[in-house]
JSON list of C-alpha atoms in Angstrom, two decimals:
[
{"chain": "A", "resi": 1285, "resn": "UNK", "atom": "CA", "xyz": [19.65, 7.38, 1.08]},
{"chain": "A", "resi": 1286, "resn": "UNK", "atom": "CA", "xyz": [19.09, 4.71, -1.58]},
{"chain": "A", "resi": 1287, "resn": "UNK", "atom": "CA", "xyz": [16.46, 5.54, -4.06]},
{"chain": "A", "resi": 1288, "resn": "UNK", "atom": "CA", "xyz": [13.86, 3.23, -2.18]},
{"chain": "A", "resi": 1289, "resn": "UNK", "atom": "CA", "xyz": [14.25, 5.31, 0.96]},
{"chain": "A", "resi": 1290, "resn": "UNK", "atom": "CA", "xyz": [12.74, 8.67, 2.02]},
{"chain": "A", "resi": 1291, "resn": "UNK", "atom": "CA", "xyz": [14.26, 11.85, 1.33]},
{"chain": "A", "resi": 1292, "resn": "UNK", "atom": "CA", "xyz": [12.77, 13.38, 3.80]},
{"chain": "A", "resi": 1293, "resn": "UNK", "atom": "CA", "xyz": [11.58, 12.84, 7.52]},
{"chain": "A", "resi": 1294, "resn": "UNK", "atom": "CA", "xyz": [9.37, 15.27, 9.24]},
{"chain": "A", "resi": 1295, "resn": "UNK", "atom": "CA", "xyz": [9.51, 15.82, 12.80]},
{"chain": "A", "resi": 1296, "resn": "UNK", "atom": "CA", "xyz": [7.01, 17.43, 15.19]},
{"chain": "A", "resi": 1297, "resn": "UNK", "atom": "CA", "xyz": [8.46, 19.85, 17.87]},
{"chain": "A", "resi": 1298, "resn": "UNK", "atom": "CA", "xyz": [6.35, 19.89, 21.31]},
{"chain": "A", "resi": 1299, "resn": "UNK", "atom": "CA", "xyz": [6.99, 16.53, 23.20]},
{"chain": "A", "resi": 1300, "resn": "UNK", "atom": "CA", "xyz": [8.56, 14.98, 20.04]},
{"chain": "A", "resi": 1301, "resn": "UNK", "atom": "CA", "xyz": [11.74, 16.85, 19.74]},
{"chain": "A", "resi": 1302, "resn": "UNK", "atom": "CA", "xyz": [11.57, 19.07, 23.02]},
{"chain": "A", "resi": 1303, "resn": "UNK", "atom": "CA", "xyz": [10.08, 18.90, 26.31]},
{"chain": "A", "resi": 1304, "resn": "UNK", "atom": "CA", "xyz": [8.00, 22.14, 26.33]},
{"chain": "A", "resi": 1305, "resn": "UNK", "atom": "CA", "xyz": [5.78, 21.47, 29.13]},
{"chain": "A", "resi": 1306, "resn": "UNK", "atom": "CA", "xyz": [8.08, 23.79, 31.47]},
{"chain": "A", "resi": 1307, "resn": "UNK", "atom": "CA", "xyz": [8.04, 26.53, 29.65]},
{"chain": "A", "resi": 1308, "resn": "UNK", "atom": "CA", "xyz": [4.48, 26.39, 28.32]},
{"chain": "A", "resi": 1309, "resn": "UNK", "atom": "CA", "xyz": [3.59, 26.45, 32.47]},
{"chain": "A", "resi": 1310, "resn": "UNK", "atom": "CA", "xyz": [5.34, 29.18, 33.14]},
{"chain": "A", "resi": 1311, "resn": "UNK", "atom": "CA", "xyz": [3.74, 31.19, 30.15]},
{"chain": "A", "resi": 1312, "resn": "UNK", "atom": "CA", "xyz": [0.31, 30.11, 31.08]},
{"chain": "A", "resi": 1313, "resn": "UNK", "atom": "CA", "xyz": [1.17, 30.72, 34.58]},
{"chain": "A", "resi": 1314, "resn": "UNK", "atom": "CA", "xyz": [2.08, 34.66, 33.68]},
{"chain": "A", "resi": 1315, "resn": "UNK", "atom": "CA", "xyz": [-0.81, 35.06, 31.13]},
{"chain": "A", "resi": 1316, "resn": "UNK", "atom": "CA", "xyz": [-3.16, 34.09, 34.20]},
{"chain": "A", "resi": 1317, "resn": "UNK", "atom": "CA", "xyz": [-1.36, 36.71, 36.38]},
{"chain": "A", "resi": 1318, "resn": "UNK", "atom": "CA", "xyz": [-1.46, 39.31, 33.60]},
{"chain": "A", "resi": 1319, "resn": "UNK", "atom": "CA", "xyz": [-5.00, 39.20, 32.86]},
{"chain": "A", "resi": 1320, "resn": "UNK", "atom": "CA", "xyz": [-6.50, 37.85, 36.03]},
{"chain": "A", "resi": 1321, "resn": "UNK", "atom": "CA", "xyz": [-8.04, 34.88, 34.73]},
{"chain": "A", "resi": 1322, "resn": "UNK", "atom": "CA", "xyz": [-7.75, 31.48, 35.98]},
{"chain": "A", "resi": 1323, "resn": "UNK", "atom": "CA", "xyz": [-6.01, 29.48, 33.89]},
{"chain": "A", "resi": 1324, "resn": "UNK", "atom": "CA", "xyz": [-4.94, 25.92, 35.31]},
{"chain": "A", "resi": 1325, "resn": "UNK", "atom": "CA", "xyz": [-1.54, 25.25, 33.59]},
{"chain": "A", "resi": 1326, "resn": "UNK", "atom": "CA", "xyz": [-1.37, 22.11, 35.44]},
{"chain": "A", "resi": 1327, "resn": "UNK", "atom": "CA", "xyz": [-4.08, 20.67, 33.25]},
{"chain": "A", "resi": 1328, "resn": "UNK", "atom": "CA", "xyz": [-3.19, 22.82, 30.14]},
{"chain": "A", "resi": 1329, "resn": "UNK", "atom": "CA", "xyz": [0.35, 21.10, 29.72]},
{"chain": "A", "resi": 1330, "resn": "UNK", "atom": "CA", "xyz": [-1.24, 17.53, 29.69]},
{"chain": "A", "resi": 1331, "resn": "UNK", "atom": "CA", "xyz": [-2.93, 18.17, 26.25]},
{"chain": "A", "resi": 1332, "resn": "UNK", "atom": "CA", "xyz": [-0.36, 19.81, 24.46]},
{"chain": "A", "resi": 1333, "resn": "UNK", "atom": "CA", "xyz": [-0.27, 19.46, 20.75]},
{"chain": "A", "resi": 1334, "resn": "UNK", "atom": "CA", "xyz": [-3.41, 21.07, 19.07]},
{"chain": "A", "resi": 1335, "resn": "UNK", "atom": "CA", "xyz": [-3.09, 24.95, 18.64]},
{"chain": "A", "resi": 1336, "resn": "UNK", "atom": "CA", "xyz": [-2.70, 27.44, 20.93]},
{"chain": "A", "resi": 1337, "resn": "UNK", "atom": "CA", "xyz": [-6.54, 28.72, 20.33]},
{"chain": "A", "resi": 1338, "resn": "UNK", "atom": "CA", "xyz": [-7.68, 25.14, 21.15]},
{"chain": "A", "resi": 1339, "resn": "UNK", "atom": "CA", "xyz": [-6.44, 25.99, 24.78]},
{"chain": "A", "resi": 1340, "resn": "UNK", "atom": "CA", "xyz": [-6.93, 29.25, 25.26]},
{"chain": "A", "resi": 1341, "resn": "UNK", "atom": "CA", "xyz": [-10.95, 28.75, 24.50]},
{"chain": "A", "resi": 1342, "resn": "UNK", "atom": "CA", "xyz": [-11.23, 26.77, 27.32]},
{"chain": "A", "resi": 1343, "resn": "UNK", "atom": "CA", "xyz": [-10.11, 30.29, 29.76]},
{"chain": "A", "resi": 1344, "resn": "UNK", "atom": "CA", "xyz": [-11.21, 32.95, 27.82]},
{"chain": "A", "resi": 1345, "resn": "UNK", "atom": "CA", "xyz": [-14.38, 34.12, 25.82]},
{"chain": "A", "resi": 1346, "resn": "UNK", "atom": "CA", "xyz": [-14.19, 33.42, 22.06]},
{"chain": "A", "resi": 1347, "resn": "UNK", "atom": "CA", "xyz": [-13.65, 37.36, 21.05]},
{"chain": "A", "resi": 1348, "resn": "UNK", "atom": "CA", "xyz": [-10.64, 37.43, 23.57]},
{"chain": "A", "resi": 1349, "resn": "UNK", "atom": "CA", "xyz": [-8.78, 34.37, 22.13]},
{"chain": "A", "resi": 1350, "resn": "UNK", "atom": "CA", "xyz": [-6.89, 36.01, 19.48]},
{"chain": "A", "resi": 1351, "resn": "UNK", "atom": "CA", "xyz": [-5.77, 38.89, 21.55]},
{"chain": "A", "resi": 1352, "resn": "UNK", "atom": "CA", "xyz": [-4.87, 36.40, 24.53]},
{"chain": "A", "resi": 1353, "resn": "UNK", "atom": "CA", "xyz": [-2.65, 34.43, 21.75]},
{"chain": "A", "resi": 1354, "resn": "UNK", "atom": "CA", "xyz": [-0.93, 37.36, 20.62]},
{"chain": "A", "resi": 1355, "resn": "UNK", "atom": "CA", "xyz": [-0.04, 38.18, 24.31]},
{"chain": "A", "resi": 1356, "resn": "UNK", "atom": "CA", "xyz": [0.96, 34.67, 24.96]},
{"chain": "A", "resi": 1357, "resn": "UNK", "atom": "CA", "xyz": [3.11, 34.67, 22.08]},
{"chain": "A", "resi": 1358, "resn": "UNK", "atom": "CA", "xyz": [4.92, 37.93, 22.83]},
{"chain": "A", "resi": 1359, "resn": "UNK", "atom": "CA", "xyz": [5.62, 36.58, 26.40]},
{"chain": "A", "resi": 1360, "resn": "UNK", "atom": "CA", "xyz": [6.58, 33.18, 25.37]},
{"chain": "A", "resi": 1361, "resn": "UNK", "atom": "CA", "xyz": [10.40, 33.99, 24.07]},
{"chain": "A", "resi": 1362, "resn": "UNK", "atom": "CA", "xyz": [11.67, 35.28, 27.65]},
{"chain": "A", "resi": 1363, "resn": "UNK", "atom": "CA", "xyz": [9.80, 32.73, 29.55]},
{"chain": "A", "resi": 1364, "resn": "UNK", "atom": "CA", "xyz": [9.95, 29.35, 27.84]},
{"chain": "A", "resi": 1365, "resn": "UNK", "atom": "CA", "xyz": [13.08, 29.46, 25.57]},
{"chain": "A", "resi": 1366, "resn": "UNK", "atom": "CA", "xyz": [15.42, 28.69, 28.44]},
{"chain": "A", "resi": 1367, "resn": "UNK", "atom": "CA", "xyz": [13.16, 26.43, 30.60]},
{"chain": "A", "resi": 1368, "resn": "UNK", "atom": "CA", "xyz": [13.03, 23.89, 27.56]},
{"chain": "A", "resi": 1369, "resn": "UNK", "atom": "CA", "xyz": [15.16, 21.05, 27.04]},
{"chain": "A", "resi": 1370, "resn": "UNK", "atom": "CA", "xyz": [15.33, 18.82, 24.17]},
{"chain": "A", "resi": 1371, "resn": "UNK", "atom": "CA", "xyz": [13.98, 15.51, 24.73]},
{"chain": "A", "resi": 1372, "resn": "UNK", "atom": "CA", "xyz": [16.30, 12.47, 24.80]},
{"chain": "A", "resi": 1373, "resn": "UNK", "atom": "CA", "xyz": [17.37, 11.34, 21.39]},
{"chain": "A", "resi": 1374, "resn": "UNK", "atom": "CA", "xyz": [16.29, 14.46, 19.62]},
{"chain": "A", "resi": 1375, "resn": "UNK", "atom": "CA", "xyz": [19.60, 15.45, 18.23]},
{"chain": "A", "resi": 1376, "resn": "UNK", "atom": "CA", "xyz": [20.75, 12.08, 17.27]},
{"chain": "A", "resi": 1377, "resn": "UNK", "atom": "CA", "xyz": [17.65, 11.50, 15.36]},
{"chain": "A", "resi": 1378, "resn": "UNK", "atom": "CA", "xyz": [18.18, 14.61, 13.08]},
{"chain": "A", "resi": 1379, "resn": "UNK", "atom": "CA", "xyz": [21.67, 13.02, 12.89]},
{"chain": "A", "resi": 1380, "resn": "UNK", "atom": "CA", "xyz": [20.57, 10.14, 12.00]},
{"chain": "A", "resi": 1381, "resn": "UNK", "atom": "CA", "xyz": [18.59, 11.19, 8.92]},
{"chain": "A", "resi": 1382, "resn": "UNK", "atom": "CA", "xyz": [21.35, 13.48, 7.57]},
{"chain": "A", "resi": 1383, "resn": "UNK", "atom": "CA", "xyz": [24.13, 10.66, 7.80]},
{"chain": "A", "resi": 1384, "resn": "UNK", "atom": "CA", "xyz": [21.64, 8.20, 5.82]},
{"chain": "A", "resi": 1385, "resn": "UNK", "atom": "CA", "xyz": [21.67, 11.07, 3.03]},
{"chain": "A", "resi": 1386, "resn": "UNK", "atom": "CA", "xyz": [18.47, 12.70, 3.80]},
{"chain": "A", "resi": 1387, "resn": "UNK", "atom": "CA", "xyz": [17.00, 15.89, 5.01]},
{"chain": "A", "resi": 1388, "resn": "UNK", "atom": "CA", "xyz": [15.32, 16.44, 8.23]},
{"chain": "A", "resi": 1389, "resn": "UNK", "atom": "CA", "xyz": [12.34, 18.97, 8.54]},
{"chain": "A", "resi": 1390, "resn": "UNK", "atom": "CA", "xyz": [10.12, 20.06, 11.55]},
{"chain": "A", "resi": 1391, "resn": "UNK", "atom": "CA", "xyz": [6.78, 20.67, 11.01]},
{"chain": "A", "resi": 1392, "resn": "UNK", "atom": "CA", "xyz": [4.62, 21.92, 13.84]},
{"chain": "A", "resi": 1393, "resn": "UNK", "atom": "CA", "xyz": [1.26, 23.71, 15.27]},
{"chain": "A", "resi": 1394, "resn": "UNK", "atom": "CA", "xyz": [3.87, 26.02, 17.41]},
{"chain": "A", "resi": 1395, "resn": "UNK", "atom": "CA", "xyz": [4.31, 29.75, 16.25]},
{"chain": "A", "resi": 1396, "resn": "UNK", "atom": "CA", "xyz": [6.94, 29.24, 13.86]},
{"chain": "A", "resi": 1397, "resn": "UNK", "atom": "CA", "xyz": [9.11, 32.32, 15.48]},
{"chain": "A", "resi": 1398, "resn": "UNK", "atom": "CA", "xyz": [9.03, 30.52, 18.53]},
{"chain": "A", "resi": 1399, "resn": "UNK", "atom": "CA", "xyz": [9.60, 27.28, 17.22]},
{"chain": "A", "resi": 1400, "resn": "UNK", "atom": "CA", "xyz": [12.97, 28.52, 15.70]},
{"chain": "A", "resi": 1401, "resn": "UNK", "atom": "CA", "xyz": [14.10, 30.18, 18.91]},
{"chain": "A", "resi": 1402, "resn": "UNK", "atom": "CA", "xyz": [13.94, 26.66, 20.78]},
{"chain": "A", "resi": 1403, "resn": "UNK", "atom": "CA", "xyz": [15.70, 24.76, 18.01]},
{"chain": "A", "resi": 1404, "resn": "UNK", "atom": "CA", "xyz": [18.61, 27.52, 17.69]},
{"chain": "A", "resi": 1405, "resn": "UNK", "atom": "CA", "xyz": [18.63, 27.69, 21.55]},
{"chain": "A", "resi": 1406, "resn": "UNK", "atom": "CA", "xyz": [19.29, 23.78, 21.74]},
{"chain": "A", "resi": 1407, "resn": "UNK", "atom": "CA", "xyz": [21.48, 23.83, 18.75]},
{"chain": "A", "resi": 1408, "resn": "UNK", "atom": "CA", "xyz": [19.24, 21.40, 16.68]},
{"chain": "A", "resi": 1409, "resn": "UNK", "atom": "CA", "xyz": [19.72, 22.36, 13.03]},
{"chain": "A", "resi": 1410, "resn": "UNK", "atom": "CA", "xyz": [16.81, 20.86, 10.73]},
{"chain": "A", "resi": 1411, "resn": "UNK", "atom": "CA", "xyz": [16.77, 21.65, 7.03]},
{"chain": "A", "resi": 1412, "resn": "UNK", "atom": "CA", "xyz": [13.64, 23.79, 7.19]},
{"chain": "A", "resi": 1413, "resn": "UNK", "atom": "CA", "xyz": [10.89, 24.55, 9.88]},
{"chain": "A", "resi": 1414, "resn": "UNK", "atom": "CA", "xyz": [7.12, 25.22, 9.11]},
{"chain": "A", "resi": 1415, "resn": "UNK", "atom": "CA", "xyz": [5.14, 26.21, 12.03]},
{"chain": "A", "resi": 1416, "resn": "UNK", "atom": "CA", "xyz": [1.55, 27.31, 12.68]},
{"chain": "A", "resi": 1417, "resn": "UNK", "atom": "CA", "xyz": [0.06, 23.83, 11.18]},
{"chain": "A", "resi": 1418, "resn": "UNK", "atom": "CA", "xyz": [-2.13, 21.52, 13.09]},
{"chain": "A", "resi": 1419, "resn": "UNK", "atom": "CA", "xyz": [-2.99, 17.64, 11.62]},
{"chain": "A", "resi": 1420, "resn": "UNK", "atom": "CA", "xyz": [-4.06, 17.49, 8.21]},
{"chain": "A", "resi": 1421, "resn": "UNK", "atom": "CA", "xyz": [-3.03, 21.02, 7.77]},
{"chain": "A", "resi": 1422, "resn": "UNK", "atom": "CA", "xyz": [0.64, 19.77, 8.22]},
{"chain": "A", "resi": 1423, "resn": "UNK", "atom": "CA", "xyz": [0.09, 17.39, 5.23]},
{"chain": "A", "resi": 1424, "resn": "UNK", "atom": "CA", "xyz": [0.48, 20.62, 2.92]},
{"chain": "A", "resi": 1425, "resn": "UNK", "atom": "CA", "xyz": [4.34, 21.15, 3.86]},
{"chain": "A", "resi": 1426, "resn": "UNK", "atom": "CA", "xyz": [5.17, 17.40, 4.33]},
{"chain": "A", "resi": 1427, "resn": "UNK", "atom": "CA", "xyz": [4.08, 17.23, 0.47]},
{"chain": "A", "resi": 1428, "resn": "UNK", "atom": "CA", "xyz": [5.89, 20.38, -0.22]},
{"chain": "A", "resi": 1429, "resn": "UNK", "atom": "CA", "xyz": [9.14, 18.80, 1.05]},
{"chain": "A", "resi": 1430, "resn": "UNK", "atom": "CA", "xyz": [8.49, 15.18, -0.41]},
{"chain": "A", "resi": 1431, "resn": "UNK", "atom": "CA", "xyz": [8.36, 14.00, 3.72]},
{"chain": "A", "resi": 1432, "resn": "UNK", "atom": "CA", "xyz": [7.78, 9.94, 3.41]},
{"chain": "A", "resi": 1433, "resn": "UNK", "atom": "CA", "xyz": [8.00, 9.69, 7.12]},
{"chain": "A", "resi": 1434, "resn": "UNK", "atom": "CA", "xyz": [6.37, 11.87, 9.69]},
{"chain": "A", "resi": 1435, "resn": "UNK", "atom": "CA", "xyz": [7.53, 11.35, 13.20]},
{"chain": "A", "resi": 1436, "resn": "UNK", "atom": "CA", "xyz": [5.18, 12.71, 15.97]},
{"chain": "A", "resi": 1437, "resn": "UNK", "atom": "CA", "xyz": [3.44, 12.19, 19.66]},
{"chain": "A", "resi": 1438, "resn": "UNK", "atom": "CA", "xyz": [-0.11, 13.03, 18.99]},
{"chain": "A", "resi": 1439, "resn": "UNK", "atom": "CA", "xyz": [-2.98, 11.66, 17.36]},
{"chain": "A", "resi": 1440, "resn": "UNK", "atom": "CA", "xyz": [-2.85, 14.98, 15.31]},
{"chain": "A", "resi": 1441, "resn": "UNK", "atom": "CA", "xyz": [0.60, 13.77, 13.97]},
{"chain": "A", "resi": 1442, "resn": "UNK", "atom": "CA", "xyz": [-0.76, 10.75, 13.00]},
{"chain": "A", "resi": 1443, "resn": "UNK", "atom": "CA", "xyz": [-3.45, 12.07, 11.04]},
{"chain": "A", "resi": 1444, "resn": "UNK", "atom": "CA", "xyz": [-0.90, 14.31, 9.15]},
{"chain": "A", "resi": 1445, "resn": "UNK", "atom": "CA", "xyz": [1.01, 11.50, 8.17]},
{"chain": "A", "resi": 1446, "resn": "UNK", "atom": "CA", "xyz": [-2.01, 10.03, 6.72]},
{"chain": "A", "resi": 1447, "resn": "UNK", "atom": "CA", "xyz": [-3.06, 13.14, 4.84]},
{"chain": "A", "resi": 1448, "resn": "UNK", "atom": "CA", "xyz": [0.46, 13.43, 3.44]},
{"chain": "A", "resi": 1449, "resn": "UNK", "atom": "CA", "xyz": [0.56, 9.70, 2.41]},
{"chain": "A", "resi": 1450, "resn": "UNK", "atom": "CA", "xyz": [3.30, 9.08, 4.78]},
{"chain": "A", "resi": 1451, "resn": "UNK", "atom": "CA", "xyz": [4.60, 6.39, 7.18]},
{"chain": "A", "resi": 1452, "resn": "UNK", "atom": "CA", "xyz": [3.58, 7.66, 10.65]},
{"chain": "A", "resi": 1453, "resn": "UNK", "atom": "CA", "xyz": [6.19, 7.01, 13.17]},
{"chain": "A", "resi": 1454, "resn": "UNK", "atom": "CA", "xyz": [5.15, 7.78, 16.76]},
{"chain": "A", "resi": 1455, "resn": "UNK", "atom": "CA", "xyz": [6.91, 8.33, 20.23]},
{"chain": "A", "resi": 1456, "resn": "UNK", "atom": "CA", "xyz": [5.45, 7.81, 23.72]},
{"chain": "A", "resi": 1457, "resn": "UNK", "atom": "CA", "xyz": [6.66, 11.01, 25.07]},
{"chain": "A", "resi": 1458, "resn": "UNK", "atom": "CA", "xyz": [3.74, 12.87, 24.70]},
{"chain": "A", "resi": 1459, "resn": "UNK", "atom": "CA", "xyz": [0.07, 12.43, 26.04]},
{"chain": "A", "resi": 1460, "resn": "UNK", "atom": "CA", "xyz": [-0.67, 8.97, 24.58]},
{"chain": "A", "resi": 1461, "resn": "UNK", "atom": "CA", "xyz": [1.06, 5.63, 25.69]},
{"chain": "A", "resi": 1462, "resn": "UNK", "atom": "CA", "xyz": [2.98, 3.32, 23.25]},
{"chain": "A", "resi": 1463, "resn": "UNK", "atom": "CA", "xyz": [-0.63, 1.21, 23.26]},
{"chain": "A", "resi": 1464, "resn": "UNK", "atom": "CA", "xyz": [-2.71, 4.29, 22.87]},
{"chain": "A", "resi": 1465, "resn": "UNK", "atom": "CA", "xyz": [-0.73, 5.44, 19.58]},
{"chain": "A", "resi": 1466, "resn": "UNK", "atom": "CA", "xyz": [-0.94, 1.82, 18.00]},
{"chain": "A", "resi": 1467, "resn": "UNK", "atom": "CA", "xyz": [-4.75, 1.79, 18.68]},
{"chain": "A", "resi": 1468, "resn": "UNK", "atom": "CA", "xyz": [-4.77, 5.44, 16.77]},
{"chain": "A", "resi": 1469, "resn": "UNK", "atom": "CA", "xyz": [-3.21, 3.93, 13.80]},
{"chain": "A", "resi": 1470, "resn": "UNK", "atom": "CA", "xyz": [0.36, 4.86, 13.78]},
{"chain": "A", "resi": 1471, "resn": "UNK", "atom": "CA", "xyz": [2.65, 2.68, 11.50]},
{"chain": "A", "resi": 1472, "resn": "UNK", "atom": "CA", "xyz": [5.34, 2.34, 13.87]},
{"chain": "A", "resi": 1473, "resn": "UNK", "atom": "CA", "xyz": [5.62, 2.94, 17.82]},
{"chain": "A", "resi": 1474, "resn": "UNK", "atom": "CA", "xyz": [8.75, 4.05, 19.76]},
{"chain": "A", "resi": 1475, "resn": "UNK", "atom": "CA", "xyz": [9.13, 4.65, 23.06]},
{"chain": "A", "resi": 1476, "resn": "UNK", "atom": "CA", "xyz": [11.10, 7.79, 22.38]},
{"chain": "A", "resi": 1477, "resn": "UNK", "atom": "CA", "xyz": [13.67, 9.19, 20.24]},
{"chain": "A", "resi": 1478, "resn": "UNK", "atom": "CA", "xyz": [16.52, 7.31, 21.67]},
{"chain": "A", "resi": 1479, "resn": "UNK", "atom": "CA", "xyz": [15.24, 4.57, 19.47]},
{"chain": "A", "resi": 1480, "resn": "UNK", "atom": "CA", "xyz": [14.68, 6.26, 15.90]},
{"chain": "A", "resi": 1481, "resn": "UNK", "atom": "CA", "xyz": [18.40, 5.73, 14.60]},
{"chain": "A", "resi": 1482, "resn": "UNK", "atom": "CA", "xyz": [17.98, 1.93, 15.21]},
{"chain": "A", "resi": 1483, "resn": "UNK", "atom": "CA", "xyz": [14.81, 1.94, 13.77]},
{"chain": "A", "resi": 1484, "resn": "UNK", "atom": "CA", "xyz": [15.61, 4.26, 10.51]},
{"chain": "A", "resi": 1485, "resn": "UNK", "atom": "CA", "xyz": [18.32, 2.16, 9.89]},
{"chain": "A", "resi": 1486, "resn": "UNK", "atom": "CA", "xyz": [16.88, -0.99, 9.83]},
{"chain": "A", "resi": 1487, "resn": "UNK", "atom": "CA", "xyz": [14.02, 0.73, 7.55]},
{"chain": "A", "resi": 1488, "resn": "UNK", "atom": "CA", "xyz": [16.17, 2.03, 5.11]},
{"chain": "A", "resi": 1489, "resn": "UNK", "atom": "CA", "xyz": [17.71, -1.57, 4.57]},
{"chain": "A", "resi": 1490, "resn": "UNK", "atom": "CA", "xyz": [14.80, -3.12, 4.25]},
{"chain": "A", "resi": 1491, "resn": "UNK", "atom": "CA", "xyz": [13.60, -3.93, 0.64]},
{"chain": "A", "resi": 1492, "resn": "UNK", "atom": "CA", "xyz": [10.47, -1.97, -0.34]},
{"chain": "A", "resi": 1493, "resn": "UNK", "atom": "CA", "xyz": [8.06, -2.27, -3.34]}
]
């Protein structure tokens, strides 16, 4: 990359790089069966992005949420990894950053060991993976790695980019439409990651102060 370009581009994971809905749906169904507690898995997968505890509190008493989160994460590798595909353009987006001389990192709210399992299974190899961070918390990792661009699908990702003084690039592959992402304040809105390499090329070529 040239001196004016970002040296690091951060990516969210769920619904940005991977379609985690099938695996998460299976996990919620299994957790419901294991505990005898009703969980509407169809509803839960429409609001992915925030930490696991934020969803579990809808189905379990507050004092049980931590234990249920541990149980969910224990079951997750066997149920969710192979069921989860990469989203279109995910591998190419990481490659585009590398080919431009930069570093690609993943910063996600997902439990970090499970995030790494997903990426390894799909053959996606970022330069770093940082998990267990949500919204503004992600700014710590983005700043640590000097990320100037953060790519995500959620309002929380826009907030993360803002908190890190990074450019907010969004993809309409999660819970928000392209129009909604723009209204939420994203700097750039793409339909999906297949558009990212061309956008990055143009971004790097544009003169910036």
